Short mmCIF file of C-alpha atoms in Angstrom, two decimals:
data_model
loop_
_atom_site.label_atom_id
_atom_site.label_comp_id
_atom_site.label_asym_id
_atom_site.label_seq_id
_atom_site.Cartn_x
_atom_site.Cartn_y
_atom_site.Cartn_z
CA UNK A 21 -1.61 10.42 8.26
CA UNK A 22 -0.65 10.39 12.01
CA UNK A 23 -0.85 6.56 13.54
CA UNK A 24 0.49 5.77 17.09
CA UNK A 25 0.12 1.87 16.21
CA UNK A 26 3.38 0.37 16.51
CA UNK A 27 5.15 -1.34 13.61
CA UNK A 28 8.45 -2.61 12.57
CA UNK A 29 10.75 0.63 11.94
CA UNK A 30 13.61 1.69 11.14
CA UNK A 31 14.36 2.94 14.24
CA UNK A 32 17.04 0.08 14.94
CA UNK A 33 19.31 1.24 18.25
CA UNK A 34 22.21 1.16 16.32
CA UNK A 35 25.05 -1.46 18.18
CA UNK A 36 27.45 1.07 17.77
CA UNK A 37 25.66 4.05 19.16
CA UNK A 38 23.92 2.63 22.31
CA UNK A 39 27.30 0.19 22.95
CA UNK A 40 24.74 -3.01 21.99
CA UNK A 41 26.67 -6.12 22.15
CA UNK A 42 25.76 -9.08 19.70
CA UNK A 43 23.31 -10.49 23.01
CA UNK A 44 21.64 -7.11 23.32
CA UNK A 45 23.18 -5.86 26.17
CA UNK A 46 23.41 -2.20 27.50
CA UNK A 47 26.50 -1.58 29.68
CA UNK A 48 26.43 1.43 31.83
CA UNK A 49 29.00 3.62 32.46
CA UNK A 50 28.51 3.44 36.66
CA UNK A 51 27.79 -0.71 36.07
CA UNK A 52 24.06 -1.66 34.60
CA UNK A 53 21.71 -4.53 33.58
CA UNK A 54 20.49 -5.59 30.08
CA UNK A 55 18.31 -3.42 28.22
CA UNK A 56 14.87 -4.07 27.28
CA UNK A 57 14.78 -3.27 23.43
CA UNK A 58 11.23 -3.80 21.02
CA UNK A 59 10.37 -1.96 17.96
CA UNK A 60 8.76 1.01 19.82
CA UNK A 61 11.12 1.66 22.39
CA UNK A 62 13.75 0.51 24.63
CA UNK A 63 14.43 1.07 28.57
CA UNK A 64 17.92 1.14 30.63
CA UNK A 65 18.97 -0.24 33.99
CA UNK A 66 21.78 1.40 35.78
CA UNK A 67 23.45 2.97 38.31
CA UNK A 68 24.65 6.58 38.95
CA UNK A 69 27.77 7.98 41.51
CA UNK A 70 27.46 10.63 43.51
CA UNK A 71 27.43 13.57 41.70
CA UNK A 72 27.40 12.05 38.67
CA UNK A 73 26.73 12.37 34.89
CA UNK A 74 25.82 9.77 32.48
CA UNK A 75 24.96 10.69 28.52
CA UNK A 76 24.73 7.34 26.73
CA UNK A 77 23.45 8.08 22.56
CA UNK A 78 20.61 6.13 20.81
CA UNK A 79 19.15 6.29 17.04
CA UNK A 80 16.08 7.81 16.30
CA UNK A 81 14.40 6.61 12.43
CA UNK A 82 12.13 8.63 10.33
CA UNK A 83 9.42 6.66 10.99
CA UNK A 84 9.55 7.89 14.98
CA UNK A 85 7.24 10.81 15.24
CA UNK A 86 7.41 11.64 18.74
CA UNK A 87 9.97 10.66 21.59
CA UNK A 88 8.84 10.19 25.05
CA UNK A 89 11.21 9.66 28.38
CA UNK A 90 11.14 8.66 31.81
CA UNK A 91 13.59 8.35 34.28
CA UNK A 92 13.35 6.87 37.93
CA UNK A 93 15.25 6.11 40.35
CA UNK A 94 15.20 4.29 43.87
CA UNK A 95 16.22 7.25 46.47
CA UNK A 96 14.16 9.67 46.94
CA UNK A 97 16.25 11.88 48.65
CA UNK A 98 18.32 11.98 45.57
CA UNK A 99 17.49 14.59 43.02
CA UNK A 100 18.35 13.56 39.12
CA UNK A 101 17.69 15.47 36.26
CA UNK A 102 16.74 14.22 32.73
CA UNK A 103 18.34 15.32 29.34
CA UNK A 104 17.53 14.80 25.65
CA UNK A 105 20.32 15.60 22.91
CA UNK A 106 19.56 15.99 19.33
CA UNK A 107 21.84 15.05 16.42
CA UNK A 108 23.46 18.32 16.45
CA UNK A 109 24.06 17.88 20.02
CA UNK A 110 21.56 20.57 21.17
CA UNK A 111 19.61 20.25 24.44
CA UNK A 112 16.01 20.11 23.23
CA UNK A 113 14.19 19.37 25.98
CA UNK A 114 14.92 18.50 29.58
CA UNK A 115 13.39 17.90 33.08
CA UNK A 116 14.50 18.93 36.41
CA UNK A 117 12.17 19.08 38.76
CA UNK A 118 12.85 18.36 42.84
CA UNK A 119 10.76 14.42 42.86
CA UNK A 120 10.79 11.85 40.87
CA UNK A 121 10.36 10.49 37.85
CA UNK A 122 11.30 13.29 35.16
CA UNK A 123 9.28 12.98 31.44
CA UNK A 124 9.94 14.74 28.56
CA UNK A 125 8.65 14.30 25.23
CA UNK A 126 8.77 16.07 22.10
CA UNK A 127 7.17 15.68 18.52
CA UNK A 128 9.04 15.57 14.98
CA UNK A 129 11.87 14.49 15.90
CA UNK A 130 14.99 15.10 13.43
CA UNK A 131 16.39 11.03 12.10
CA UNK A 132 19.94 10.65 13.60
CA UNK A 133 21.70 10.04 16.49
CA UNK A 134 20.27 11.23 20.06
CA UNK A 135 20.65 11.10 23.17
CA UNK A 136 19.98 11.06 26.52
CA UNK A 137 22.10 12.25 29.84
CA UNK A 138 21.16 11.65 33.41
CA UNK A 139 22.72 14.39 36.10
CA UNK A 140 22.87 13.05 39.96
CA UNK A 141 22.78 16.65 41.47
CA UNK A 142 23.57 14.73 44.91
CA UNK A 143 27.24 15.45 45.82
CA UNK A 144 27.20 12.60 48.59
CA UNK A 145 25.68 9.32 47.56
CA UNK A 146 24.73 7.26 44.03
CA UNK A 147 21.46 5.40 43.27
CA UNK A 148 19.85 3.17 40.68
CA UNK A 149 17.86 4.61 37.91
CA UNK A 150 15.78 2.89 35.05
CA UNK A 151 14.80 5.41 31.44
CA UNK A 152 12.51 4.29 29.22
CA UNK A 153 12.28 5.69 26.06
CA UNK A 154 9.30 5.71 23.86
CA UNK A 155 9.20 5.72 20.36
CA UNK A 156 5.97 6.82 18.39
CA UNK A 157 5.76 5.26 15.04
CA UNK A 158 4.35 6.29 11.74
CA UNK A 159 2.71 4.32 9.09
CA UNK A 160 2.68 4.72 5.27
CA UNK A 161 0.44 7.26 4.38
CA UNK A 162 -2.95 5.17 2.84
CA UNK A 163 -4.05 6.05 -0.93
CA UNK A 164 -4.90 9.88 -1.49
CA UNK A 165 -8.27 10.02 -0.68
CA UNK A 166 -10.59 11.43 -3.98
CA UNK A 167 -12.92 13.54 -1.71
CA UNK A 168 -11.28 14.64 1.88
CA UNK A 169 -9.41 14.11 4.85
CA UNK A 170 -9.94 13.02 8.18
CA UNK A 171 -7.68 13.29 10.87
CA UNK A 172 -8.34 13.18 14.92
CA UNK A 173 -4.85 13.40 17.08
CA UNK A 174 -3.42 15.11 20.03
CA UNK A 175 -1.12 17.54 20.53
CA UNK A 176 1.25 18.65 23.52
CA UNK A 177 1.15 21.66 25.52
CA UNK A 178 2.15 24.53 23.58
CA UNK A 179 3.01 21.84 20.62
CA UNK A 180 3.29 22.27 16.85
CA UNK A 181 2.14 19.44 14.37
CA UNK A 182 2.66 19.64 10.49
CA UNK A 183 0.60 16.37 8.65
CA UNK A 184 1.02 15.70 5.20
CA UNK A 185 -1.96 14.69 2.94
CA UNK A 186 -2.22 14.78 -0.72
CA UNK A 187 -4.07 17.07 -2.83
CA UNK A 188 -5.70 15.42 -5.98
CA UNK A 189 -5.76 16.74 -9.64
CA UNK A 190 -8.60 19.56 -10.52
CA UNK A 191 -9.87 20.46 -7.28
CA UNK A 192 -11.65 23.92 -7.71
CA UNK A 193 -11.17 24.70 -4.06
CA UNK A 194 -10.44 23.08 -0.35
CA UNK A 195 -11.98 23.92 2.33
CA UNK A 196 -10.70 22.49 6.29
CA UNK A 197 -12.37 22.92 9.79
CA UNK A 198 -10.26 22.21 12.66
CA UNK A 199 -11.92 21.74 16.30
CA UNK A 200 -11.18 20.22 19.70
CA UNK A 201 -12.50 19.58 23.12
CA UNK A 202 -11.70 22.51 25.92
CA UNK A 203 -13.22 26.12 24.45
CA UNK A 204 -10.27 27.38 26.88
CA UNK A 205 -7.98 26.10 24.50
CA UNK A 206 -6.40 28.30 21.74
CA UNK A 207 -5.53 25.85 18.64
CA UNK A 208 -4.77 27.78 14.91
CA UNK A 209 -4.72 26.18 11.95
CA UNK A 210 -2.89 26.58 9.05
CA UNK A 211 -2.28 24.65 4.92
CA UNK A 212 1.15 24.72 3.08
CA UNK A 213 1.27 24.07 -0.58
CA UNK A 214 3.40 21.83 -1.85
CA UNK A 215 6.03 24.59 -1.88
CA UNK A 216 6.18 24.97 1.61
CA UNK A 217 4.26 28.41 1.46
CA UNK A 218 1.44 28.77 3.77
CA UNK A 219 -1.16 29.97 1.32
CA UNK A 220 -4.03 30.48 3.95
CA UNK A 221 -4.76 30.07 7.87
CA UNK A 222 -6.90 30.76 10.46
CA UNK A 223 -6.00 32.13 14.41
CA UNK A 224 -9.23 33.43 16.00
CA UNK A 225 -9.23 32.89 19.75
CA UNK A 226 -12.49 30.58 19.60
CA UNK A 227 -12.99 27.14 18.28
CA UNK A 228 -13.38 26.11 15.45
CA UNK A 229 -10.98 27.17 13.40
CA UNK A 230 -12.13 26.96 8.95
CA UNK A 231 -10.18 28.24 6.05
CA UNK A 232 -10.94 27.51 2.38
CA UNK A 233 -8.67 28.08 -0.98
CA UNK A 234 -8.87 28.16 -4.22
CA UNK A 235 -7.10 26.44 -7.22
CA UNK A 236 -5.30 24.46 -5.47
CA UNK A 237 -1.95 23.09 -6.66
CA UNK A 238 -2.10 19.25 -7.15
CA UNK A 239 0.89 17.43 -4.84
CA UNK A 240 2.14 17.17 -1.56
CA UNK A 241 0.14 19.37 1.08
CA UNK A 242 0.29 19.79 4.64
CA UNK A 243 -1.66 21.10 7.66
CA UNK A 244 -0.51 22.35 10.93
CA UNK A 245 -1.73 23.01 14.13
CA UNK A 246 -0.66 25.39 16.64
CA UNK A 247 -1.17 25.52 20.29
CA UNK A 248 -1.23 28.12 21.68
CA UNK A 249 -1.96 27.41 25.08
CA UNK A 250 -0.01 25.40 28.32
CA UNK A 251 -2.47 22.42 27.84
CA UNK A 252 -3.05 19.47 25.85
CA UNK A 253 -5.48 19.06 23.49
CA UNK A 254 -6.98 16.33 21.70
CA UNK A 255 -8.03 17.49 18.17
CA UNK A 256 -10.34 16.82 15.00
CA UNK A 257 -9.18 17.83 11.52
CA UNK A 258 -11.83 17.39 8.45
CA UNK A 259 -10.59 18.21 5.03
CA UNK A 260 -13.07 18.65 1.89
CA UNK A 261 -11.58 19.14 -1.98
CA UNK A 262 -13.84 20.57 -4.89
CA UNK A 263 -15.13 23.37 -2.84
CA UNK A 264 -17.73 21.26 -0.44
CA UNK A 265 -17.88 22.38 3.07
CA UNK A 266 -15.58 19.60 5.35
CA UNK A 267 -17.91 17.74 7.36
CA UNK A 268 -18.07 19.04 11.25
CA UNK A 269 -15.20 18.04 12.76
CA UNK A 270 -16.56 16.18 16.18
CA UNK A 271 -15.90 17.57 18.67
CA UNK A 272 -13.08 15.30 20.60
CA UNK A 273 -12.58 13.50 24.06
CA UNK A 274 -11.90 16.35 26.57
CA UNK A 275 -8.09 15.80 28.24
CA UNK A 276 -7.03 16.31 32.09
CA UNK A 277 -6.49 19.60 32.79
CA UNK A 278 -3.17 20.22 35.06
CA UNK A 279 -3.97 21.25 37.91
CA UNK A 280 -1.08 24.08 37.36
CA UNK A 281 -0.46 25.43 33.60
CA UNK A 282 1.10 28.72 32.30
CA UNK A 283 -1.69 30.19 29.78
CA UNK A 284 0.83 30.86 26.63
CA UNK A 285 4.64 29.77 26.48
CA UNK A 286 6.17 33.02 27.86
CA UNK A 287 4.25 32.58 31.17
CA UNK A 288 5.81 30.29 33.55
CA UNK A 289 4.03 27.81 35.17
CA UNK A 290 3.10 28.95 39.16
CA UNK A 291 6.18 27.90 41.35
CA UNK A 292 8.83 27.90 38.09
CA UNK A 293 10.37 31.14 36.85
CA UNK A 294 12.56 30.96 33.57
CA UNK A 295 15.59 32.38 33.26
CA UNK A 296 17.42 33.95 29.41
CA UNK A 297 19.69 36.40 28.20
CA UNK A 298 20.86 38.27 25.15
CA UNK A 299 24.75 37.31 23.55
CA UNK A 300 26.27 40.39 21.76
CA UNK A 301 25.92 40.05 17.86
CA UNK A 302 23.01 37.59 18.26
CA UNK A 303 26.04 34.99 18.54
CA UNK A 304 24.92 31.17 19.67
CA UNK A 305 24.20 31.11 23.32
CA UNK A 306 25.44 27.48 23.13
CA UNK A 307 29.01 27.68 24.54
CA UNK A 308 28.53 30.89 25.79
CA UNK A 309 25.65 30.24 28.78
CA UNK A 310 23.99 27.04 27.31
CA UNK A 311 27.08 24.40 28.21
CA UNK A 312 28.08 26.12 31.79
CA UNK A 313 24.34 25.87 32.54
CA UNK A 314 23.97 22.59 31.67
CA UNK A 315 20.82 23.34 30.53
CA UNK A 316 18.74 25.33 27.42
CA UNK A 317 18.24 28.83 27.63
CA UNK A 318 14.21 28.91 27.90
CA UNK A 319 14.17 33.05 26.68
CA UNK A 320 16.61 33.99 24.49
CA UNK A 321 16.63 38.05 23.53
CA UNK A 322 17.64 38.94 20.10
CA UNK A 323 17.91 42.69 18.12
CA UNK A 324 17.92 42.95 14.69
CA UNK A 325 17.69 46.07 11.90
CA UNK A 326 14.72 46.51 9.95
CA UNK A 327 15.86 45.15 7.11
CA UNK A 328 16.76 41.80 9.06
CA UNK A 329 12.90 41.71 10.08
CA UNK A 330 11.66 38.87 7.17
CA UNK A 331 14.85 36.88 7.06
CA UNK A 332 17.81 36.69 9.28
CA UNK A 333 15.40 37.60 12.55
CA UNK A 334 12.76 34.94 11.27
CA UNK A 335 16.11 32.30 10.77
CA UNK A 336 17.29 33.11 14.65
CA UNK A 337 13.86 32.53 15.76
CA UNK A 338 13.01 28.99 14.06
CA UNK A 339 16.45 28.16 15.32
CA UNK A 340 15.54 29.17 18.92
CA UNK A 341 12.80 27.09 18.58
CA UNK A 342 14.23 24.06 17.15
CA UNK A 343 16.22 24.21 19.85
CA UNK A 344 13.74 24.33 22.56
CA UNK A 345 14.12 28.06 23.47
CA UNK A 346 11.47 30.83 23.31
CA UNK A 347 12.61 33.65 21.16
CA UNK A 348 12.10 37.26 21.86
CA UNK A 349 12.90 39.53 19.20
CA UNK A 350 13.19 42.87 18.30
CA UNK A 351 13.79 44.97 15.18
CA UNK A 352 14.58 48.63 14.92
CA UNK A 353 11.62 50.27 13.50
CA UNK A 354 11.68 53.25 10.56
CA UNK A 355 10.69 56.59 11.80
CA UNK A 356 7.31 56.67 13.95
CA UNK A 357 5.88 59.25 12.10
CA UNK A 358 6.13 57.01 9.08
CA UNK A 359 4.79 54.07 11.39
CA UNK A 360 1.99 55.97 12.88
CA UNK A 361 0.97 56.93 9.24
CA UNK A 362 0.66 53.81 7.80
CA UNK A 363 3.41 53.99 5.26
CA UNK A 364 5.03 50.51 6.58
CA UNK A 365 1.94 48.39 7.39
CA UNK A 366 2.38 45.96 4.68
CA UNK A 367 5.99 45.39 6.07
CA UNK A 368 4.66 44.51 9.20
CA UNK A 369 2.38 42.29 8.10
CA UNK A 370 4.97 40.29 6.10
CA UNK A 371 6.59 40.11 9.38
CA UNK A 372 4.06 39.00 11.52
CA UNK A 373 3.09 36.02 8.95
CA UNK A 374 6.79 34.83 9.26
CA UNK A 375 6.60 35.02 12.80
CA UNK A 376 3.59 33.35 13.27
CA UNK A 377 4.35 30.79 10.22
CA UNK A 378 7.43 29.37 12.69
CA UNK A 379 4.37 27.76 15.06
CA UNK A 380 6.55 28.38 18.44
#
């Protein structure tokens, strides 16, 4: 289950990939201090030129299940801009607001080697910064529990979570309730068996959320939350086997509402606007508008035949998505006629599950 305690991980800042010298040290490409470094984290000293970029890599374990990162800086005249890299070398998730500090953060993050890159957008004068990364750390999952699962959490605006809990031998049925704190809030819930199927879910627009199953398959199980709105959310997940109904899940600690939020993730916040475009044959936007950007596409617009609808469009989409973009597909339909009269219904429901499965 889901622990933010900190332990010893294997999240070691490898020597080689954050330029770690045997006492520890940091060096900055623009001149910096030592870095701080603990088990949980590690933060950077430095300074940046005028007009400058720095992109310095770090390693992230697989017991880190969330990253979180700040960056500050001393002028504030001077406008810098925050960038996380994943493994592949993808822009996941950036910040570039007008003030300082920038955060990011992100859940589930892929084991490998990250990074981060700080762009001075000033073209006359340099500054000190400081980043601090933030590691949250797993812990080995207890002993499968004989009669349920409980599990209270948050989760980021507009955030996915997938939590693995084991399902024991001859259960007759499971039943799970899902609620949180702010009825403005849309949360959906889903279960996976153990082969990665989700086998039943629930996405009304009021809290809670219940399913229930039956026969389940002994093994590996998850469940995932989805939400679907700009807002955090603090959760409670109960989890009953043999049929019983779960306990009520309390209901949690409400969380600060912004005082500015967009109200599902194709809504900009007030004073933002996002910008996307299509590339001809559904190619990678990457080199084409990603790397003269300097930044993720937030909408990316995709076609695809009918017969692409369940597979290659669903693929495009969880790779939009992985790489923090917000897909918007669309697939060529048969005739309307044929729609109107029903005759491809069951098609689109097989789509919409796939679509909805990807938790974007």
């Amino acid at each position: 289950m889901k622990s933010w305690q900190t332990r010893r991980v294997g999240v070691a800042l490898l020597a080689a990939c954050v330029g770690i010298a045997c006492a520890g040290q940091v060096e900055s490409e623009q001149g910096g201090s030592p870095v701080s470094l603990s088990d949980d984290g590690f933060t950077v000293e430095g300074n940046i030129i005028k007009n400058g970029w720095i992109k310095k890599p770090f390693a992230v374990g697989k017991d880190v299940e969330s990253i979180a990162a700040s960056l500050d800086w001393t002028d504030s005249s001077i406008n810098l801009n925050l960038y996380l890299y994943d493994p592949s070398g993808n822009v996941v998730v950036y910040a570039n607001k007008t003030a300082k500090p920038e955060q990011v953060s992100l859940d589930n993050p892929a084991p490998g080697e990250w990074a981060y890159a700080i762009r001075n957008k000033n073209k006359s004068k340099g500054t000190d910064y400081i980043v601090d990364i933030d590691f949250g750390l797993s812990q080995p999952p207890p002993p499968p529990p004989t009669d349920g699962v409980a599990v209270d959490g948050k989760i980021n605006s507009n955030g996915w979570i997938k939590t693995p809990f084991e399902m024991p031998a001859n259960v007759a049925s499971v039943s799970g309730s899902l609620d949180w704190s702010d009825p403005g809030i849309n949360l959906n819930f889903y279960l996976y068996d153990p082969s990665g199927k989700v086998v039943v879910y629930s996405n009304k627009s009021a809290k809670p959320e219940t399913v229930r199953y039956d026969n389940p398959t002994p093994g590996p199980w998850f469940f995932a939350i989805k939400n679907g709105s700009g807002v955090a959310s603090n959760y409670s997940v109960r989890i009953a086997f043999d049929g019983s109904d779960p306990a009520p899940a309390p209901t949690p600690t409400p969380t600060p509402t912004p005082s500015c939020t967009s109200d599902f993730p194709g809504n900009p916040k007030a004073g933002t606007v996002y910008w996307g475009s299509s590339v001809g044959g559904n190619s990678d936007p990457v080199a084409r508008h990603e790397i003269p950007a300097g930044t993720t596409l937030p909408i990316r617009r995709t076609f695809f035949g009918w017969n692409h609808r369940t597979a290659y469009m669903i693929n495009t989409a969880r790779d939009d998505l992985n790489n923090g973009r917000l897909p918007w597909v669309s697939t060529k339909t048969p005739p309307w006629a044929d729609m109107a009269a029903g005759k491809h219904d069951a098609e689109i429901d097989e789509m919409l599950r796939a679509l909805d499965a990807l938790g974007g």
